[in-house]
mmCIF file of C-alpha atoms in Angstrom:
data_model
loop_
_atom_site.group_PDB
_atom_site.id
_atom_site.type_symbol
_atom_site.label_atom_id
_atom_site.label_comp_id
_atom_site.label_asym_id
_atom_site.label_seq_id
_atom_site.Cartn_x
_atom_site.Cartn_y
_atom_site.Cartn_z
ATOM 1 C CA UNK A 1 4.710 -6.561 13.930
ATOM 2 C CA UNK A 2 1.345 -6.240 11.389
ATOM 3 C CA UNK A 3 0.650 -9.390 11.944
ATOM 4 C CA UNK A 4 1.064 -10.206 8.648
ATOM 5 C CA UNK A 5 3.686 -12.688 7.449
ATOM 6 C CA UNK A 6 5.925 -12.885 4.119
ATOM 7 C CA UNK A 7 8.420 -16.134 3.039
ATOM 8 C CA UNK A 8 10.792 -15.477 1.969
ATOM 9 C CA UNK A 9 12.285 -12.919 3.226
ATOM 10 C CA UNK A 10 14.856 -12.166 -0.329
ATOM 11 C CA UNK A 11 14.444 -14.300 -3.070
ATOM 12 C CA UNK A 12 17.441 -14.692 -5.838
ATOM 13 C CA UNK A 13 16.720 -16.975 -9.030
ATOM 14 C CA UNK A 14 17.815 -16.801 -12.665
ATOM 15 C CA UNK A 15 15.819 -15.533 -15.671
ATOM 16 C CA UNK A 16 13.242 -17.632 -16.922
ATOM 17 C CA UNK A 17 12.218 -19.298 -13.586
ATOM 18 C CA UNK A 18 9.499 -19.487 -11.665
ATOM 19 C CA UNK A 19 9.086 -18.590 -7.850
ATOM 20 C CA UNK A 20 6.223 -18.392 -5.052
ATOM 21 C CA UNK A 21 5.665 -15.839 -2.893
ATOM 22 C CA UNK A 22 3.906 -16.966 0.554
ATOM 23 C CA UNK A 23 1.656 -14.762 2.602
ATOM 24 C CA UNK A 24 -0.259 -15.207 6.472
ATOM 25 C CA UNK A 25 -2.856 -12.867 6.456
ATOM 26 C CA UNK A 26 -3.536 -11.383 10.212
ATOM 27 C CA UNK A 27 -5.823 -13.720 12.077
ATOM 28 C CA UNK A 28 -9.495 -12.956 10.855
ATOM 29 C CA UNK A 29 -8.620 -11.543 8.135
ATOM 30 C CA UNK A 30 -10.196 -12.052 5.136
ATOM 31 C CA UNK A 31 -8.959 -10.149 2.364
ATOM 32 C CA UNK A 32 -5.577 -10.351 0.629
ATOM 33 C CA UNK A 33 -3.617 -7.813 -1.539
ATOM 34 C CA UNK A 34 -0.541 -8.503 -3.820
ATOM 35 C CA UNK A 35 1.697 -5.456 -4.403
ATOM 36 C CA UNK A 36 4.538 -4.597 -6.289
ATOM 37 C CA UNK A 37 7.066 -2.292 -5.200
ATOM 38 C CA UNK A 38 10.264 -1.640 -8.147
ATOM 39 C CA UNK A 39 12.860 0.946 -7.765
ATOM 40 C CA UNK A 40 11.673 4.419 -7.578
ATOM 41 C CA UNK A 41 8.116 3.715 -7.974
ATOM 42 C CA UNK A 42 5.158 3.324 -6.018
ATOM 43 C CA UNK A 43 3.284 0.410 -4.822
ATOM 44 C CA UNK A 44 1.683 -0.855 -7.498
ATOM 45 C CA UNK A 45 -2.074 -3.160 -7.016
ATOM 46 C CA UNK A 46 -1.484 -6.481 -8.694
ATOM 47 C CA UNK A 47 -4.633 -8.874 -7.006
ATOM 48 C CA UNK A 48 -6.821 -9.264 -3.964
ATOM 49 C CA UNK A 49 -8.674 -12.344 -2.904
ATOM 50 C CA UNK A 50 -10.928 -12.352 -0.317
ATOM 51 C CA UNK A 51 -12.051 -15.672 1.529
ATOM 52 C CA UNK A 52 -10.871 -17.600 -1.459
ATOM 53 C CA UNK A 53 -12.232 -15.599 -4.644
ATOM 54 C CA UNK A 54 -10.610 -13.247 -6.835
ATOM 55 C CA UNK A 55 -12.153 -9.956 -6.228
ATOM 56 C CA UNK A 56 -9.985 -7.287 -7.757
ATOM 57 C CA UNK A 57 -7.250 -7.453 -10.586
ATOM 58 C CA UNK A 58 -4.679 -4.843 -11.196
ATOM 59 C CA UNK A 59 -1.755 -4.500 -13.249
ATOM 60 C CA UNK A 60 -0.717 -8.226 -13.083
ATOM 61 C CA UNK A 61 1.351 -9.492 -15.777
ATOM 62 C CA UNK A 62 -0.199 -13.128 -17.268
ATOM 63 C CA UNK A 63 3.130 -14.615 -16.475
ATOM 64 C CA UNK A 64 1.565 -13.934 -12.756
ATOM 65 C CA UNK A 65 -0.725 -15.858 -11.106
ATOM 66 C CA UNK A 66 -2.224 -15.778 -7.373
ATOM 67 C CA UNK A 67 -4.497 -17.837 -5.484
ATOM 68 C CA UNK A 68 -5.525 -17.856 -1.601
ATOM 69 C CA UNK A 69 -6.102 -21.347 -0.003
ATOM 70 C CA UNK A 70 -9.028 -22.262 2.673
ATOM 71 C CA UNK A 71 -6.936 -21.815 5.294
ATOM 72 C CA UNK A 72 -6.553 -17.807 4.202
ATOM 73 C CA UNK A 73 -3.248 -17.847 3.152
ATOM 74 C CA UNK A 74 -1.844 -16.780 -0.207
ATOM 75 C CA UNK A 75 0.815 -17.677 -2.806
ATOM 76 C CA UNK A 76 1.963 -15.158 -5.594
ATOM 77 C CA UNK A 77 3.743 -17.368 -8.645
ATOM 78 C CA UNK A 78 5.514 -15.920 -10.862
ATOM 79 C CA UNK A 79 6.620 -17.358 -14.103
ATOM 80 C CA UNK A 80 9.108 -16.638 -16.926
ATOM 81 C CA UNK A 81 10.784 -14.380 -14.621
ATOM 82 C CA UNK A 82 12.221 -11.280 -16.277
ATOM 83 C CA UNK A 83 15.736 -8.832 -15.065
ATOM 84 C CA UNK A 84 12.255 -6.427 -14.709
ATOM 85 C CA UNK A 85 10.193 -8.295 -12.472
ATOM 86 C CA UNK A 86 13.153 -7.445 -9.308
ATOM 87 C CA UNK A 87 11.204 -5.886 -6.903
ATOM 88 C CA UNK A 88 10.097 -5.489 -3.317
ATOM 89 C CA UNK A 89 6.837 -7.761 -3.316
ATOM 90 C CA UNK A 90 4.322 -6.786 -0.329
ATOM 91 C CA UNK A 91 1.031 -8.734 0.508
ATOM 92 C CA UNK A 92 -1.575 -7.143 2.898
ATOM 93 C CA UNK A 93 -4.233 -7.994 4.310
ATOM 94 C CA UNK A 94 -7.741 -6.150 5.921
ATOM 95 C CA UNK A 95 -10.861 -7.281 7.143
ATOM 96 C CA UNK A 96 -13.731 -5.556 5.707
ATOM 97 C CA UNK A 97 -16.697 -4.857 8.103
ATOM 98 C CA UNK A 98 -17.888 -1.677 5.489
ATOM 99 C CA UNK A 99 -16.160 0.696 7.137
ATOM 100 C CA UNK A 100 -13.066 -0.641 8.284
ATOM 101 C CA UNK A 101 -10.705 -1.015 5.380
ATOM 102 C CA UNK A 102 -7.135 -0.760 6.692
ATOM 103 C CA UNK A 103 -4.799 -2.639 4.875
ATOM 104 C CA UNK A 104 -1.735 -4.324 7.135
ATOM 105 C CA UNK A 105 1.239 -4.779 5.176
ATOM 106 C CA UNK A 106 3.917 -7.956 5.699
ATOM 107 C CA UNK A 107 7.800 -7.141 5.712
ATOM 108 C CA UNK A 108 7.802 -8.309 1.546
ATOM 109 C CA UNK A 109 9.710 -10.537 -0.204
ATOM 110 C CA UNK A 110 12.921 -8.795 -2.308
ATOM 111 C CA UNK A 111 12.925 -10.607 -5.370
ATOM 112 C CA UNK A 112 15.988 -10.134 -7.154
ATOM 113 C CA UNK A 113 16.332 -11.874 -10.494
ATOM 114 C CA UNK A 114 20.024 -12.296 -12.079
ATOM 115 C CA UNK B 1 -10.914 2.261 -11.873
ATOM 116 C CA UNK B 2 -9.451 4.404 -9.528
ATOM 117 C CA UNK B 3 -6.381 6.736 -10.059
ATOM 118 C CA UNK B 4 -4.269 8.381 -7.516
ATOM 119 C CA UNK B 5 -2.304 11.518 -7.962
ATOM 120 C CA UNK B 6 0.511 12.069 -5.809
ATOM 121 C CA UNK B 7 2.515 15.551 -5.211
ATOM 122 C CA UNK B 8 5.165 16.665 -5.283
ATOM 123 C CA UNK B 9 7.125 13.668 -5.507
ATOM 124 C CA UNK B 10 10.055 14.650 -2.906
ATOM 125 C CA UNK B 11 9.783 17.258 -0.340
ATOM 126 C CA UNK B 12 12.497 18.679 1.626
ATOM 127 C CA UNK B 13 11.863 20.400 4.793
ATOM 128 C CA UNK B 14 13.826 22.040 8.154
ATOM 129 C CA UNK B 15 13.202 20.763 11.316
ATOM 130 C CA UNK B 16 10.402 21.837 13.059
ATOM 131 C CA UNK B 17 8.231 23.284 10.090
ATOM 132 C CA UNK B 18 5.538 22.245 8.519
ATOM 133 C CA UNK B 19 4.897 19.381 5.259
ATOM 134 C CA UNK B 20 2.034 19.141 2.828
ATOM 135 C CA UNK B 21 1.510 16.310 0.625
ATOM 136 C CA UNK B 22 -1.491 16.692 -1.548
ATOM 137 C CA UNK B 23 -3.631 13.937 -3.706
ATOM 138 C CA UNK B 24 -6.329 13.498 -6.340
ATOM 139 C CA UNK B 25 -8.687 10.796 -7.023
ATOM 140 C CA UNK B 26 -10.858 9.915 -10.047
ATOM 141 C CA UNK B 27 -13.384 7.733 -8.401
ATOM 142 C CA UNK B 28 -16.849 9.718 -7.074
ATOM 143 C CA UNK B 29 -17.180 6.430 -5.158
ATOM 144 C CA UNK B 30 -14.401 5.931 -3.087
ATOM 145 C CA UNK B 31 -14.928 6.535 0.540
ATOM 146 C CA UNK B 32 -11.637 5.971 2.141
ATOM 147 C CA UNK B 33 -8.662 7.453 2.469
ATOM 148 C CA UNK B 34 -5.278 6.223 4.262
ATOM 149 C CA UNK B 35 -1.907 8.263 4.671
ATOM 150 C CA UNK B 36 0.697 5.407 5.078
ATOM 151 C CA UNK B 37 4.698 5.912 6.015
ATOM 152 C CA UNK B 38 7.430 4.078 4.626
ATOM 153 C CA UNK B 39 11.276 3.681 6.082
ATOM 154 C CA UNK B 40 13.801 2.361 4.271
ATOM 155 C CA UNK B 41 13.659 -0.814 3.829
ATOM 156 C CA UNK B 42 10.929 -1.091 5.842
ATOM 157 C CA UNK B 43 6.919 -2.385 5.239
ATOM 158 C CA UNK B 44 4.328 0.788 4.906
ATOM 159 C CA UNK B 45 2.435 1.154 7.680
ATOM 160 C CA UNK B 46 -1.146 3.132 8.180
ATOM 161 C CA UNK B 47 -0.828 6.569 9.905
ATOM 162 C CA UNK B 48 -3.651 8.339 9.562
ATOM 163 C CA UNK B 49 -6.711 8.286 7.470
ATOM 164 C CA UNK B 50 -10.013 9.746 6.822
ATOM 165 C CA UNK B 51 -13.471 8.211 5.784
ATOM 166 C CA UNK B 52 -15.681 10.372 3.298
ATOM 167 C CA UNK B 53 -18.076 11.291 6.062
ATOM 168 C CA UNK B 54 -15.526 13.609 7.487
ATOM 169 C CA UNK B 55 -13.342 16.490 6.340
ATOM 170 C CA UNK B 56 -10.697 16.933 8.984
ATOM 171 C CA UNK B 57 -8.829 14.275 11.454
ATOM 172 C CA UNK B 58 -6.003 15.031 13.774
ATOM 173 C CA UNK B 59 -3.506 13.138 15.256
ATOM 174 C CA UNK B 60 -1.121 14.988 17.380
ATOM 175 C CA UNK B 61 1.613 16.959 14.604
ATOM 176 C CA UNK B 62 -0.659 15.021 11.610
ATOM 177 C CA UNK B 63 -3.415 16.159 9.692
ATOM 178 C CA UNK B 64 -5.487 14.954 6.923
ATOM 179 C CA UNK B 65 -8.048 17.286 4.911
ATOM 180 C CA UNK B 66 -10.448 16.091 2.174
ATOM 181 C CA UNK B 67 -12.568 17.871 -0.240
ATOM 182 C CA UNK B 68 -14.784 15.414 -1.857
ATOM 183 C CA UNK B 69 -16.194 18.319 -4.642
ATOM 184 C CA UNK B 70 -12.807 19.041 -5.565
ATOM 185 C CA UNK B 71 -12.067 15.042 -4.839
ATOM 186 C CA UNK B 72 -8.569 15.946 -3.433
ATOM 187 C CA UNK B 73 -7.097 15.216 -0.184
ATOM 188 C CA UNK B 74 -3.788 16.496 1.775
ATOM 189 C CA UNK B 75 -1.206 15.290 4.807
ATOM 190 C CA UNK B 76 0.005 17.971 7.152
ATOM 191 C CA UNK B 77 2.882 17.400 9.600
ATOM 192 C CA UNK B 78 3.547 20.079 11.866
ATOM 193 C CA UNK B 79 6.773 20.586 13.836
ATOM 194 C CA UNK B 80 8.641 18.268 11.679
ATOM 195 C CA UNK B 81 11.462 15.310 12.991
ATOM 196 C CA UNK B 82 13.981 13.665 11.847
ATOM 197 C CA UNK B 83 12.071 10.838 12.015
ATOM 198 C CA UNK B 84 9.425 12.187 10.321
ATOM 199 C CA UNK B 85 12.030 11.184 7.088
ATOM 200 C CA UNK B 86 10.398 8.583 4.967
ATOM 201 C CA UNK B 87 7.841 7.982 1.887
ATOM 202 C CA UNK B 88 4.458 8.343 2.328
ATOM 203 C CA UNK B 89 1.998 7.198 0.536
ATOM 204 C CA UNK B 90 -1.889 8.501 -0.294
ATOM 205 C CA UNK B 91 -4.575 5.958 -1.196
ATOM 206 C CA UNK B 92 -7.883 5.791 -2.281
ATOM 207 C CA UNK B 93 -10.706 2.902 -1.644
ATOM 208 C CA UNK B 94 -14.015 2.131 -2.818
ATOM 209 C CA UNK B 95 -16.051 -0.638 -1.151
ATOM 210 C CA UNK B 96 -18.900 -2.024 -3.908
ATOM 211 C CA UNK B 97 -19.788 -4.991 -2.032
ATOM 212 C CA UNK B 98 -17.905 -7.201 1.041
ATOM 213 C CA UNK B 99 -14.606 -7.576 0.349
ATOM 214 C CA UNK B 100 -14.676 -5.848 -3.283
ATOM 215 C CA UNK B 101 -12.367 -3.164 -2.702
ATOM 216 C CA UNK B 102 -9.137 -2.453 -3.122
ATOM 217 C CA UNK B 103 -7.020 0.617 -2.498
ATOM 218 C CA UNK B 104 -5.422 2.707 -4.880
ATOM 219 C CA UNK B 105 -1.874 4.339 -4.031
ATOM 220 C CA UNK B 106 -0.167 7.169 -4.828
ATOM 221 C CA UNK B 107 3.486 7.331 -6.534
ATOM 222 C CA UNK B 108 4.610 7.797 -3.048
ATOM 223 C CA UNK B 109 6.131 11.411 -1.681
ATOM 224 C CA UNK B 110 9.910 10.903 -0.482
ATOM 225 C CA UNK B 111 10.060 13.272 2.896
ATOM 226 C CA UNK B 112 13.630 14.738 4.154
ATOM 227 C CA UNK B 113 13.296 16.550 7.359
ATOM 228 C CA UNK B 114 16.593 18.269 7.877
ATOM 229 C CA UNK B 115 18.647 18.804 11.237
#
């Protein structure tokens, strides 16, 4: 167990929808990454927060948005929802102390849209 | 920003040799590098990785070299498993500033260790 928790688990919902994505971070840590796992490809950097603030944007669609409450934990929304947009959905989280980066992935949300 | 190359993109291996995954990075800056494994199914988790300061690190059958002229780094597992059968995945990280970082992955590097 990473320490790092995901809800939900799988995730089924119609075209055109919109759905959040919840993520824990580990205790302490700070920093929180969004990633986006589809069929056959890698994992894919969509947004990291860290103690509140957007710090880092990757490929996230606009019909995406993130945020990460005071409490440390995060919510992925996603809007508009597209047959593309199935995918595994991972959030991670590290605490950064300059040297220390390791990243601690949660068990992901599988997003399938129908 | 930051890109990671990934190769090759599937290796297939017998038990008990050897597997090298190699990566490339664009960023002079970044500083860290982490090897992580992926099951099926299953959330990627860290298993080795190397800081910028360093060239070699060991743990038991794994390896990970880096050449920060050539800005290219490799995975060696020796005396391969079964369970050594997964995708791994290279990254790359830059740290500008605390907590402005993020890390850059490779296309991932699907691993079949045969019986």
């Amino acid at each position: 167990d990473s320490g790092v928790t995901q809800t939900p688990k799988h995730l089924i919902t119609a075209t055109g929808q919109r759905v959040t994505l919840r993520c824990s971070p580990r205790s302490g840590d700070l920093s929180v990454y969004w990633y986006q796992q589809s069929l056959d490809q890698g994992l894919q950097f969509l947004i990291q927060y860290y103690n509140g603030e957007e710090r880092a944007k990757g490929n996230i669609l606009e019909r995406f948005s993130a945020q990460q409450f005071p409490d440390l934990h995060s919510e992925l929304n996603l809007s508009s929802l597209e047959l593309g947009d199935s995918a595994l959905y991972f959030c991670a989280s590290s605490v950064f102390t300059g040297l220390d980066t390791e990243a601690f992935f949660g068990q992901g949300t599988r997003l399938t849209v129908v | 920003g930051e890109n990671v190359e990934q190769h090759p993109s599937t290796l297939s291996v017998q038990e008990g040799d050897s597997a090298v995954i190699k990566c490339t990075y664009s960023d002079s800056a970044s500083n860290y590098f982490p090897w992580y494994k992926q099951e099926l199914g299953k959330r990627p988790q860290l298993i080795i990785d190397i800081r910028s300061n360093v060239g070699e690190k060991k743990d038991q059958r794994i390896a990970v070299t880096l050449n920060k002229t050539a800005k290219h780094f490799s995975l060696h597992i020796t005396e391969t498993q079964p369970e050594d059968s997964a995708v791994y995945f290279c990254a790359a990280s830059a740290g500008s500033g605390a907590g402005s970082y993020q890390l850059t992955f490779g296309k991932g590097t699907k691993l079949s260790v045969i019986p």
